[in-house]
Coordinates of C-alpha atoms and ligand atoms in Angstrom, one line a residue:
X205 CA 0.0 0.0 0.0
X206 CA 1.0 3.6 -0.4
X207 CA -0.5 7.0 -1.1
X208 CA 2.8 7.9 -2.8
X209 CA 4.4 7.1 -6.0
X210 CA 5.8 3.7 -5.0
X211 CA 3.9 0.6 -3.6
X212 CA 5.0 -0.4 -0.1
X213 CA 5.3 -3.8 1.4
X214 CA 3.1 -3.0 4.4
X215 CA -0.1 -1.1 5.2
X216 CA 1.2 -0.1 8.6
X217 CA 2.7 3.3 9.3
X218 CA 6.1 3.9 10.9
X219 CA 5.7 5.1 14.5
X220 CA 7.9 7.9 15.6
X221 CA 7.9 8.4 19.4
X222 CA 8.8 12.0 20.5
X223 CA 8.2 15.3 18.7
X224 CA 11.5 16.9 19.6
X225 CA 13.7 18.2 16.8
X226 CA 14.9 14.7 15.9
X227 CA 11.4 13.2 15.8
X228 CA 10.1 16.1 13.8
X229 CA 13.0 15.9 11.3
X230 CA 12.5 12.2 11.0
X231 CA 8.8 12.7 10.2
X232 CA 9.7 15.4 7.6
X233 CA 12.1 12.9 6.0
X234 CA 9.5 10.1 5.9
X235 CA 7.1 12.6 4.4
X236 CA 9.7 13.4 1.7
X237 CA 9.9 9.7 0.9
X238 CA 6.1 9.4 1.0
X239 CA 6.2 6.9 3.8
X240 CA 3.1 6.9 6.1
X241 CA 4.0 7.7 9.8
X242 CA 2.5 8.7 13.1
X243 CA 4.3 10.9 15.6
X244 CA 3.4 10.3 19.3
X245 CA 4.3 13.1 21.7
X246 CA 3.8 12.8 25.4
X247 CA 3.3 16.5 26.0
X248 CA 0.4 18.8 25.1
X249 CA 2.8 21.1 23.2
X250 CA 6.4 21.7 22.4
X251 CA 8.9 22.4 25.1
X252 CA 9.4 26.0 26.1
X253 CA 12.7 25.2 27.8
X254 CA 15.9 27.0 26.9
X255 CA 17.9 24.2 25.2
X256 CA 19.7 24.1 21.8
X257 CA 20.5 27.5 20.4
X258 CA 22.7 26.9 17.4
X259 CA 22.0 24.9 14.2
X260 CA 25.0 24.0 12.1
X261 CA 25.3 24.1 8.3
X262 CA 24.9 20.4 7.7
X263 CA 21.6 20.4 9.6
X264 CA 20.4 23.3 7.4
X265 CA 21.3 21.3 4.3
X266 CA 19.3 18.3 5.7
X267 CA 16.3 20.5 6.5
X268 CA 16.5 22.0 3.1
X269 CA 16.1 18.6 1.5
X270 CA 13.1 17.8 3.8
X271 CA 11.4 21.2 3.2
X272 CA 12.1 23.0 6.5
X273 CA 15.2 25.1 6.1
X274 CA 13.3 28.2 5.0
X275 CA 10.8 28.0 7.9
X276 CA 13.6 27.7 10.4
X277 CA 15.8 30.4 8.9
X278 CA 12.9 32.9 8.8
X279 CA 13.0 32.8 12.6
X280 CA 16.8 32.5 13.1
X281 CA 19.9 34.7 13.2
X282 CA 22.4 33.7 10.5
X283 CA 26.0 33.8 11.7
X284 CA 29.0 33.8 9.3
X285 CA 31.7 33.7 11.9
X286 CA 32.2 31.7 15.1
X287 CA 34.4 33.5 17.5
X288 CA 37.2 31.8 19.4
X289 CA 38.4 34.4 21.9
X290 CA 40.8 34.4 24.9
X291 CA 38.6 35.8 27.6
X292 CA 41.4 37.3 29.7
X293 CA 42.9 39.3 26.8
X294 CA 40.0 39.5 24.3
X295 CA 42.5 38.1 21.7
X296 CA 40.9 36.3 18.9
X297 CA 42.4 32.8 18.4
X298 CA 41.0 30.5 15.6
X299 CA 38.0 32.3 14.4
X300 CA 35.8 30.1 12.2
X301 CA 35.1 31.8 8.9
X302 CA 32.1 30.2 7.4
X303 CA 32.1 32.2 4.2
X304 CA 35.1 30.0 3.2
X305 CA 32.4 27.3 2.5
X306 CA 30.7 29.5 -0.1
X307 CA 31.6 27.1 -3.0
X308 CA 30.7 24.0 -0.9
X309 CA 27.2 24.6 0.4
X310 CA 24.2 26.8 -0.2
X311 CA 24.4 27.7 3.6
X312 CA 27.9 29.2 4.3
X313 CA 26.7 30.1 7.8
X314 CA 25.2 28.6 11.0
X315 CA 21.9 29.7 12.5
X316 CA 21.1 30.8 16.0
X317 CA 17.6 29.8 16.9
X318 CA 16.3 28.7 20.3
X319 CA 14.8 25.2 20.3
X320 CA 11.4 26.5 21.5
X321 CA 11.2 28.5 18.2
X322 CA 12.8 25.8 16.0
X323 CA 10.4 23.0 17.0
X324 CA 7.2 24.9 16.0
X325 CA 8.9 25.8 12.7
X326 CA 9.5 22.1 12.0
X327 CA 6.0 21.2 13.2
X328 CA 4.4 23.8 10.9
X329 CA 6.3 22.2 7.9
X330 CA 4.7 18.9 8.8
X331 CA 1.2 20.2 8.7
X332 CA 1.1 20.0 4.9
X333 CA 2.2 16.4 4.9
X334 CA -0.3 13.9 3.5
X335 CA 1.7 11.0 4.9
X336 CA 1.0 11.2 8.6
X337 CA 0.0 13.0 11.7
X338 CA 1.3 14.3 15.0
X339 CA -0.6 13.3 18.1
X340 CA 0.1 15.3 21.3
X341 CA -0.7 13.9 24.7
X342 CA 0.1 10.4 23.5
X343 CA 2.7 8.9 25.8
X344 CA 4.2 5.6 24.8
X345 CA 4.2 3.3 27.9
X346 CA 5.3 0.0 26.3
X347 CA 5.4 -2.0 23.1
X348 CA 5.7 -5.6 21.9
X349 CA 7.5 -6.7 18.8
X350 CA 6.1 -9.3 16.3
X351 CA 7.6 -10.7 13.2
X352 CA 5.7 -8.2 11.0
X353 CA 4.9 -5.3 13.3
X354 CA 5.2 -3.5 16.6
X355 CA 2.2 -3.0 18.9
X356 CA 2.5 0.2 20.9
X357 CA 0.6 0.9 24.2
X358 CA -0.1 4.6 24.6
X359 CA -1.5 6.7 27.4
X360 CA -3.9 9.5 26.2
X361 CA -6.3 11.9 27.9
X362 CA -9.1 9.6 26.7
X363 CA -7.5 6.5 28.2
X364 CA -5.1 3.8 26.9
X365 CA -4.8 3.3 23.1
X366 CA -3.0 0.7 21.1
X367 CA -1.3 1.4 17.8
X368 CA 0.3 -1.0 15.3
X369 CA 3.3 0.1 13.3
X370 CA 5.8 -1.6 10.9
X371 CA 8.8 0.0 12.7
X372 CA 9.2 2.1 15.8
X373 CA 11.7 4.9 15.8
X374 CA 12.6 6.1 19.3
X375 CA 13.2 9.8 19.2
X376 CA 12.1 10.3 22.8
X377 CA 15.1 12.0 24.2
X378 CA 17.7 11.3 27.0
X379 CA 15.2 9.6 29.3
X380 CA 14.0 7.4 26.4
X381 CA 11.1 5.0 27.3
X382 CA 11.8 3.2 24.1
X383 CA 15.4 2.5 25.1
X384 CA 14.4 1.6 28.6
X385 CA 11.8 -0.9 27.4
X386 CA 14.3 -2.5 25.1
X387 CA 16.6 -3.0 28.1
X388 CA 19.4 -1.3 26.2
X389 CA 22.1 0.1 28.5
X390 CA 23.8 3.5 28.1
X391 CA 27.5 3.7 28.3
X392 CA 29.6 6.7 29.2
X393 CA 29.7 9.2 32.0
X394 CA 28.0 12.2 33.5
X395 CA 30.3 15.2 34.2
X396 CA 30.9 16.6 37.7
X397 CA 30.3 20.2 36.6
X398 CA 27.0 21.7 35.3
X399 CA 26.3 24.6 32.9
X400 CA 24.3 27.7 33.8
X401 CA 22.8 30.0 31.2
X402 CA 21.1 33.3 31.3
X403 CA 19.0 34.9 28.5
X404 CA 19.1 38.7 28.6
X405 CA 16.9 41.2 26.9
X406 CA 19.3 44.0 26.2
X407 CA 19.9 46.3 23.2
X408 CA 23.5 45.9 22.2
X409 CA 22.9 47.2 18.7
X410 CA 21.8 50.8 19.1
X411 CA 21.2 51.8 22.8
X412 CA 24.5 50.2 23.9
X413 CA 26.3 49.3 20.7
X414 CA 28.8 46.4 21.0
X415 CA 30.6 44.4 18.4
X416 CA 30.6 40.9 19.8
X417 CA 30.4 38.0 17.3
X418 CA 26.9 36.6 17.3
X419 CA 28.4 33.3 18.4
X420 CA 31.6 33.3 20.4
X421 CA 33.4 30.9 22.6
X422 CA 35.5 32.7 25.3
X423 CA 38.1 30.4 26.6
X424 CA 39.6 30.8 30.1
X425 CA 41.3 28.7 32.7
X426 CA 39.2 30.2 35.5
X427 CA 35.8 30.6 33.9
X428 CA 35.1 30.2 30.2
X429 CA 31.9 31.7 28.7
X430 CA 29.8 31.2 25.6
X431 CA 28.0 34.1 24.0
X432 CA 25.1 33.4 21.6
X433 CA 23.0 36.1 20.0
X434 CA 19.5 34.7 19.7
X435 CA 16.8 36.4 17.6
X436 CA 15.2 37.9 20.7
X437 CA 17.9 37.9 23.3
X438 CA 21.6 37.5 24.2
X439 CA 22.5 34.2 25.9
X440 CA 25.5 33.8 28.2
X441 CA 26.6 30.4 29.3
X442 CA 29.1 29.5 32.1
X443 CA 30.3 26.4 33.8
X444 CA 29.3 25.6 37.4
X445 CA 32.1 23.6 38.8
X446 CA 31.8 20.6 41.1
X447 CA 31.0 21.7 44.6
X448 CA 30.4 25.3 43.5
X449 CA 27.1 26.9 44.7
X450 CA 24.7 27.5 41.8
X451 CA 24.4 31.1 40.7
X452 CA 21.3 33.1 41.6
X453 CA 19.5 35.0 38.9
X454 CA 21.0 38.2 40.1
X455 CA 24.5 36.7 40.1
X456 CA 24.0 35.5 36.5
X457 CA 22.8 39.0 35.5
X458 CA 25.7 40.6 37.2
X459 CA 28.2 38.3 35.5
X460 CA 26.8 39.2 32.1
X461 CA 26.7 42.9 32.9
X462 CA 30.3 42.8 34.2
X463 CA 31.2 41.5 30.8
X464 CA 29.2 43.9 28.6
X465 CA 29.9 46.9 30.7
X466 CA 27.6 49.6 31.9
X467 CA 24.4 49.3 29.9
X468 CA 20.8 50.5 30.1
X469 CA 17.7 48.4 30.5
X470 CA 18.8 44.8 31.1
X471 CA 16.0 42.3 31.7
X472 CA 16.5 38.6 32.6
X473 CA 14.3 36.5 30.4
X474 CA 15.2 33.1 31.7
X475 CA 17.9 31.0 33.2
X476 CA 18.7 27.3 33.1
X477 CA 21.1 25.0 35.0
X478 CA 21.7 21.7 33.5
X479 CA 23.7 18.5 33.9
X480 CA 26.0 17.4 31.1
X481 CA 26.8 13.9 29.9
X482 CA 28.7 11.9 27.4
X483 CA 26.7 8.7 27.1
X484 CA 25.8 6.5 24.2
X485 CA 23.3 3.6 24.0
X486 CA 25.0 0.2 23.6
X487 CA 22.6 -0.8 20.8
X488 CA 20.7 1.4 18.4
X489 CA 18.6 -1.3 16.8
X490 CA 16.7 -4.2 18.3
X491 CA 14.5 -5.9 15.6
X492 CA 11.9 -3.4 14.4
X493 CA 12.9 -0.7 16.9
X494 CA 15.6 1.9 16.3
X495 CA 17.0 4.7 18.4
X496 CA 17.9 8.2 17.2
X497 CA 18.9 11.6 18.7
X498 CA 19.3 12.0 22.4
X499 CA 17.7 8.6 22.9
X500 CA 20.8 7.1 21.3
X501 CA 23.4 9.6 22.6
X502 CA 23.8 12.4 25.0
X503 CA 26.6 14.8 24.1
X504 CA 27.8 17.8 26.1
X505 CA 26.4 21.0 24.5
X506 CA 29.7 22.3 23.4
X507 CA 30.2 23.4 19.8
X508 CA 26.5 22.7 19.3
X509 CA 27.0 18.9 18.7
X510 CA 23.9 17.5 20.5
X511 CA 20.9 18.2 18.4
X512 CA 23.0 18.5 15.2
X513 CA 24.3 15.0 15.7
X514 CA 20.7 13.7 16.1
X515 CA 19.7 15.3 12.8
X516 CA 22.6 13.3 11.1
X517 CA 20.9 10.1 12.6
X518 CA 17.6 11.0 11.0
X519 CA 19.3 11.7 7.6
X520 CA 21.1 8.4 7.7
X521 CA 18.0 6.3 8.7
X522 CA 15.1 7.8 6.7
X523 CA 16.2 6.6 3.2
X524 CA 16.8 3.2 4.6
X525 CA 13.2 3.0 5.9
X526 CA 12.1 4.1 2.4
X527 CA 14.2 1.5 0.6
X528 CA 13.1 -1.3 2.9
X529 CA 9.4 -0.4 2.8
X530 CA 9.5 0.0 -1.0
X531 CA 10.9 -3.5 -1.2
X532 CA 14.1 -2.2 -2.7
X533 CA 16.3 -3.7 0.1
X534 CA 16.1 -6.3 2.8
X535 CA 15.8 -4.9 6.3
X536 CA 19.4 -5.8 7.1
X537 CA 20.0 -2.4 5.5
X538 CA 19.2 -1.0 9.0
X539 CA 22.3 -2.7 10.5
X540 CA 24.7 -0.2 8.9
X541 CA 22.7 2.7 10.5
X542 CA 24.2 1.9 13.9
X543 CA 27.5 0.9 12.5
X544 CA 27.9 4.3 10.8
X545 CA 26.3 6.6 13.2
X546 CA 27.4 5.2 16.6
X547 CA 31.1 6.0 16.1
X548 CA 30.1 9.5 15.0
X549 CA 28.2 10.1 18.3
X550 CA 30.6 8.2 20.5
X551 CA 34.1 9.0 19.4
X552 CA 33.1 11.7 16.9
X553 CA 30.8 14.4 18.2
X554 CA 31.2 13.2 21.8
X555 CA 35.0 13.3 21.7
X556 CA 35.0 16.6 19.8
X557 CA 32.7 18.2 22.4
X558 CA 35.0 16.9 25.2
X559 CA 38.1 18.2 23.4
X560 CA 36.3 21.6 23.1
X561 CA 35.6 21.6 26.8
X562 CA 39.3 21.1 27.5
X563 CA 40.2 23.8 24.9
X564 CA 37.7 26.2 26.5
X565 CA 39.1 25.6 30.0
X566 CA 42.7 26.1 28.7
X567 CA 43.5 22.5 29.7
X568 CA 44.5 21.8 26.0
X569 CA 46.5 24.2 23.9
X570 CA 45.0 22.8 20.7
X571 CA 42.6 20.2 19.6
X572 CA 42.5 18.0 16.6
X573 CA 39.2 19.5 15.4
X574 CA 40.9 22.9 15.3
X575 CA 43.8 23.0 12.9
X576 CA 45.9 25.9 11.7
X577 CA 43.8 25.8 8.5
X578 CA 40.8 28.2 8.3
X579 CA 39.1 26.2 5.5
X580 CA 39.5 22.9 7.4
X581 CA 38.2 24.4 10.7
X582 CA 35.1 25.9 8.9
X583 CA 34.4 22.5 7.2
X584 CA 34.8 20.6 10.5
X585 CA 32.8 22.9 12.7
X586 CA 29.9 23.2 10.2
X587 CA 29.7 19.3 10.3
X588 CA 30.2 19.2 6.6
X589 CA 33.4 17.2 7.3
X590 CA 31.7 14.1 8.7
X591 CA 32.9 11.0 6.8
X592 CA 30.9 7.9 7.6
X593 CA 32.6 4.5 7.8
X594 CA 30.8 2.9 4.9
X595 CA 33.4 0.3 3.9
X596 CA 33.8 -1.4 7.3
X597 CA 37.4 -0.5 7.6
X598 CA 36.8 1.7 10.6
X599 CA 37.9 4.6 8.5
X600 CA 35.6 7.5 9.4
X601 CA 36.2 11.0 10.7
X602 CA 34.6 14.2 11.9
X603 CA 37.5 16.6 11.2
X604 CA 39.0 17.8 7.9
X605 CA 42.2 19.5 9.0
X606 CA 43.2 20.7 5.6
X607 CA 44.1 24.1 4.1
X608 CA 42.2 23.4 0.9
X609 CA 39.5 20.9 -0.1
X610 CA 41.0 17.5 -0.5
X611 CA 39.7 15.0 -3.1
X612 CA 36.6 13.2 -2.0
X613 CA 36.8 9.7 -0.5
X614 CA 34.2 7.0 0.2
X615 CA 32.0 8.0 3.2
X616 CA 32.4 11.7 2.7
X617 CA 29.5 14.0 2.3
X618 CA 29.5 14.7 -1.4
X619 CA 30.3 18.4 -1.8
X620 CA 27.5 20.6 -3.2
X621 CA 28.1 23.0 -6.1
X622 CA 26.6 24.5 -9.2
X623 CA 26.3 22.8 -12.6
X624 CA 24.0 23.6 -15.6
X625 CA 21.5 21.1 -17.0
X626 CA 20.8 20.6 -20.7
X627 CA 18.2 23.4 -20.6
X628 CA 20.8 25.7 -19.4
X629 CA 19.3 25.9 -15.9
X630 CA 21.7 26.3 -13.0
X631 CA 21.3 23.2 -10.7
X632 CA 22.7 22.5 -7.3
X633 CA 24.2 19.0 -7.1
X634 CA 22.5 18.5 -3.7
X635 CA 19.1 19.1 -5.4
X636 CA 19.8 16.1 -7.7
X637 CA 20.5 13.8 -4.7
X638 CA 18.0 12.6 -2.1
X639 CA 15.3 10.7 -4.0
X640 CA 17.7 8.0 -5.4
X641 CA 21.3 7.0 -5.5
X642 CA 23.1 9.2 -8.0
X643 CA 26.0 8.1 -10.2
X644 CA 28.1 11.0 -11.3
X645 CA 30.4 10.2 -14.2
X646 CA 33.3 12.7 -14.4
X647 CA 34.2 12.4 -18.0
X648 CA 34.5 14.1 -21.4
X649 CA 31.0 14.0 -23.0
X650 CA 32.5 14.8 -26.5
X651 CA 33.8 11.2 -26.6
X652 CA 30.3 9.9 -26.0
X653 CA 31.0 7.8 -23.0
X654 CA 28.7 4.9 -22.2
X655 CA 26.4 6.4 -19.5
X656 CA 23.5 4.2 -18.6
X657 CA 19.9 5.4 -19.2
X658 CA 17.8 6.3 -16.2
X659 CA 15.5 3.3 -16.1
X660 CA 15.1 2.7 -12.3
X661 CA 13.8 5.0 -9.6
X662 CA 16.5 4.0 -7.2
X663 CA 19.5 4.9 -9.3
X664 CA 20.0 8.0 -11.5
X665 CA 23.0 8.7 -13.8
X666 CA 24.6 12.0 -14.8
X667 CA 27.7 12.8 -16.8
X668 CA 29.7 15.8 -15.4
X669 CA 31.8 17.5 -18.0
X670 CA 33.2 20.9 -18.9
X671 CA 32.4 20.1 -22.5
X672 CA 28.8 20.2 -23.7
X673 CA 27.1 17.2 -25.3
X674 CA 26.0 17.7 -28.9
X675 CA 22.3 17.9 -29.6
X676 CA 22.2 14.4 -31.1
X677 CA 24.2 12.9 -28.3
X678 CA 22.3 10.1 -26.5
X679 CA 23.4 11.4 -23.1
X680 CA 22.6 15.1 -23.7
X681 CA 19.7 15.0 -21.2
X682 CA 21.9 13.3 -18.6
X683 CA 24.9 15.7 -19.1
X684 CA 25.7 18.4 -16.6
X685 CA 27.9 21.2 -17.7
X686 CA 30.7 21.8 -15.2
X687 CA 31.7 25.3 -16.3
X688 CA 35.4 25.9 -15.6
X689 CA 35.8 22.3 -14.5
X690 CA 35.2 23.5 -10.9
X691 CA 33.1 20.6 -9.6
X692 CA 35.5 18.0 -11.2
X693 CA 38.4 19.7 -9.5
X694 CA 36.6 19.8 -6.2
X695 CA 35.8 16.1 -6.3
X696 CA 39.4 15.6 -7.3
X697 CA 38.7 12.4 -9.3
X698 CA 40.8 11.2 -12.3
X699 CA 39.2 11.5 -15.7
X700 CA 36.5 8.8 -16.3
X701 CA 35.7 8.2 -12.7
X702 CA 32.2 7.3 -11.3
X703 CA 31.2 8.7 -7.9
X704 CA 28.1 7.0 -6.5
X705 CA 26.2 9.2 -4.0
X706 CA 23.7 7.8 -1.5
X707 CA 20.3 9.5 -0.9
X708 CA 21.8 11.0 2.3
X709 CA 24.6 12.7 0.3
X710 CA 27.3 10.4 1.4
X711 CA 29.6 8.8 -1.2
X712 CA 29.1 5.0 -1.5
X713 CA 31.7 4.3 -4.2
X714 CA 34.4 5.9 -6.3
X715 CA 35.5 3.7 -9.3
X716 CA 37.0 4.0 -12.8
X717 CA 34.1 4.0 -15.3
X718 CA 33.2 0.6 -16.8
X719 CA 29.9 -0.6 -18.2
X720 CA 27.3 -1.5 -15.6
X721 CA 29.6 -0.3 -12.9
X722 CA 27.0 1.9 -11.1
X723 CA 24.5 -1.0 -10.8
X724 CA 27.2 -3.2 -9.3
X725 CA 28.3 -0.5 -6.9
X726 CA 24.7 0.3 -6.0
X727 CA 24.0 -3.3 -5.1
X728 CA 27.2 -3.5 -3.1
X729 CA 26.2 -0.3 -1.2
X730 CA 22.9 -1.9 -0.1
X731 CA 24.5 -5.2 0.8
X732 CA 27.0 -4.4 3.5
X733 CA 27.7 -6.7 5.3
X734 CA 25.8 -9.2 3.2
X735 CA 24.5 -9.0 -0.4
X736 CA 20.8 -8.5 -0.5
X737 CA 18.2 -8.9 -3.2
X738 CA 17.5 -5.8 -5.3
X739 CA 14.7 -5.9 -7.8
X740 CA 16.1 -6.5 -11.2
Ligands
LIG60 C1 20.9 24.1 27.7 C2 21.1 23.2 26.5 C3 21.7 23.8 25.4 C4 21.9 23.0 24.3 N1 22.5 23.6 23.1 C5 22.6 22.9 22.0 C6 23.0 23.5 20.8 O1 23.3 24.7 20.7 N2 23.1 22.7 19.7 C7 22.8 21.4 19.7 O2 23.0 20.7 18.7 N3 22.4 20.8 20.9 C8 22.2 21.5 22.0 N4 21.7 20.9 23.1 C9 21.2 19.5 23.0 C10 19.8 19.4 22.4 O3 18.9 20.2 23.1 C11 19.3 18.0 22.3 O4 20.4 17.2 21.7 C12 18.0 17.8 21.5 O5 16.9 18.4 22.2 C13 17.7 16.4 21.2 O6 16.6 16.3 20.5 P1 15.7 14.9 20.5 O7 14.6 15.2 19.6 O8 16.6 13.8 20.3 O9 15.2 14.8 22.0 P2 14.3 15.8 22.9 O10 14.5 17.2 22.4 O11 14.5 15.5 24.3 O12 12.8 15.4 22.5 C14 12.2 14.2 22.9 C15 10.7 14.3 22.8 O13 10.1 13.1 23.1 C16 9.0 13.3 24.0 N5 8.8 12.0 24.8 C17 9.6 11.6 25.8 N6 9.2 10.4 26.2 C18 8.0 10.1 25.5 C19 7.1 9.0 25.5 N7 7.2 8.0 26.3 N8 6.1 9.1 24.6 C20 5.9 10.1 23.7 N9 6.8 11.1 23.7 C21 7.8 11.1 24.6 C22 9.4 14.5 24.8 O14 8.3 15.1 25.4 C23 10.1 15.3 23.8 O15 9.2 16.2 23.1 C24 21.5 21.7 24.2 C25 20.9 21.1 25.4 C26 20.7 21.9 26.5 C27 20.0 21.3 27.7

């Protein structure tokens, strides 16, 4: 059954538990793939708590694909520079210059938006979806797995209800009921210190003009600080060390005022004191149940890696759900979700956030994720540099410590960039990805290379060439003009190379072009660790 373009192997929807940012993004992604879903949210509305404040470039790209970037950005502050400042001297250290990513992404900036504004923006984007619905005051209490479905027991204001779903995606946060009912343990540690933040309503633009970066990390051995300009306030965040008394509201206000100097009209809008953790679930999949976001990993909120890592989970999992439910892959396709994303959360974002904590507290002079190269730092901190371990070699990474873009390798996020289609229209590569695997053939179309026709919805082929294909060329419709050879140079492949890109933008294969190569590489990409049936 399906109300979309492709028949599905089941009549049951996918159940998403939790309508936080990860649950909402997962629902948007399933909507994009025309997969029926229900979202069950325990609360009556979205949280008004002061939580995540910064959304990184990679998250914006993912929301762009799933139709939500505009709605979020309309409410956000865009920031093209992340300050790295020595608090004692006000000396700038490794400022992150995001404009250096201008050729790499349509979003060469990050976005400051409080989670209580972001979640309604994501929710509003879901309202147009024909694929599913969001049910508030529906708290999952337990579930039972069967060979073909999961039965969910849910508490509602009208009493207990039962739902049946083909898969259950646990996006229910750090205290996940789904994880708990699976009996999955969480490994890692909670930190002895806590963080305190204060949101201030103060005019630092006109009444008391200041030139602070809109996102800045002030390192200091005694007391570091993070400054975030939110759309409607200025946020200051400090550590509260082990054994230290928690700050009163007046103390938090005074600390901020001490930093910004004598100013008029300062109002405290809110404060928050929170514990911090570095903990990861030991298993992310048990049968028909999978974990995403904070349910799978809790990362200290340094360098904005918590929510943003959860959005990477949603991006990695959604196309797998679509492929399995369309009958294009066996459900062992889910096994690689944990294998690829867990290292990113555990030793990737988690370790990076820990290194950032040491760097901020001046316990480490430098960290791997912060090289002497401005381009590499921008690429890393925007999360564009995440390379997934697709080929089972354990070769994955979060950091790209390079002065200039290196050639792409398997597992990398395929760089974005502009090409022209056969109608002369400018096209972004990322707009060609998403719905299918895409084979890009870096070649010379004058020589009429053998590029397969686009016969199947799961695999699309394009030639990329700085030469135009003649009007009678059989591949003219599939030829993308790479003016100036810029995309070819960025990908860094030898002539006549095929790069196979997955629907989540990650590169599945790079091989010298040969007939039927893409089909073979596609089948291989679906069949790690075992070969699975793909419709002929
Ligand atoms: C102060 C602070 C600042 C932060 N700053 C950043 C930042 O700048 N950038 C960043 O990337 N991250 C940041 N984080 C982390 C970020 O807030 C979390 O990573 C993010 O909220 C995780 O999203 P989620 O959707 O996985 O879980 P949650 O946001 O926790 O959402 C889970 C949802 O599930 C619902 N739920 C729970 N149990 C059930 C149930 N049984 N049935 C139905 N529904 C249920 C909950 O009501 C909730 O709506 C910060 C966190 C804090 C506390």
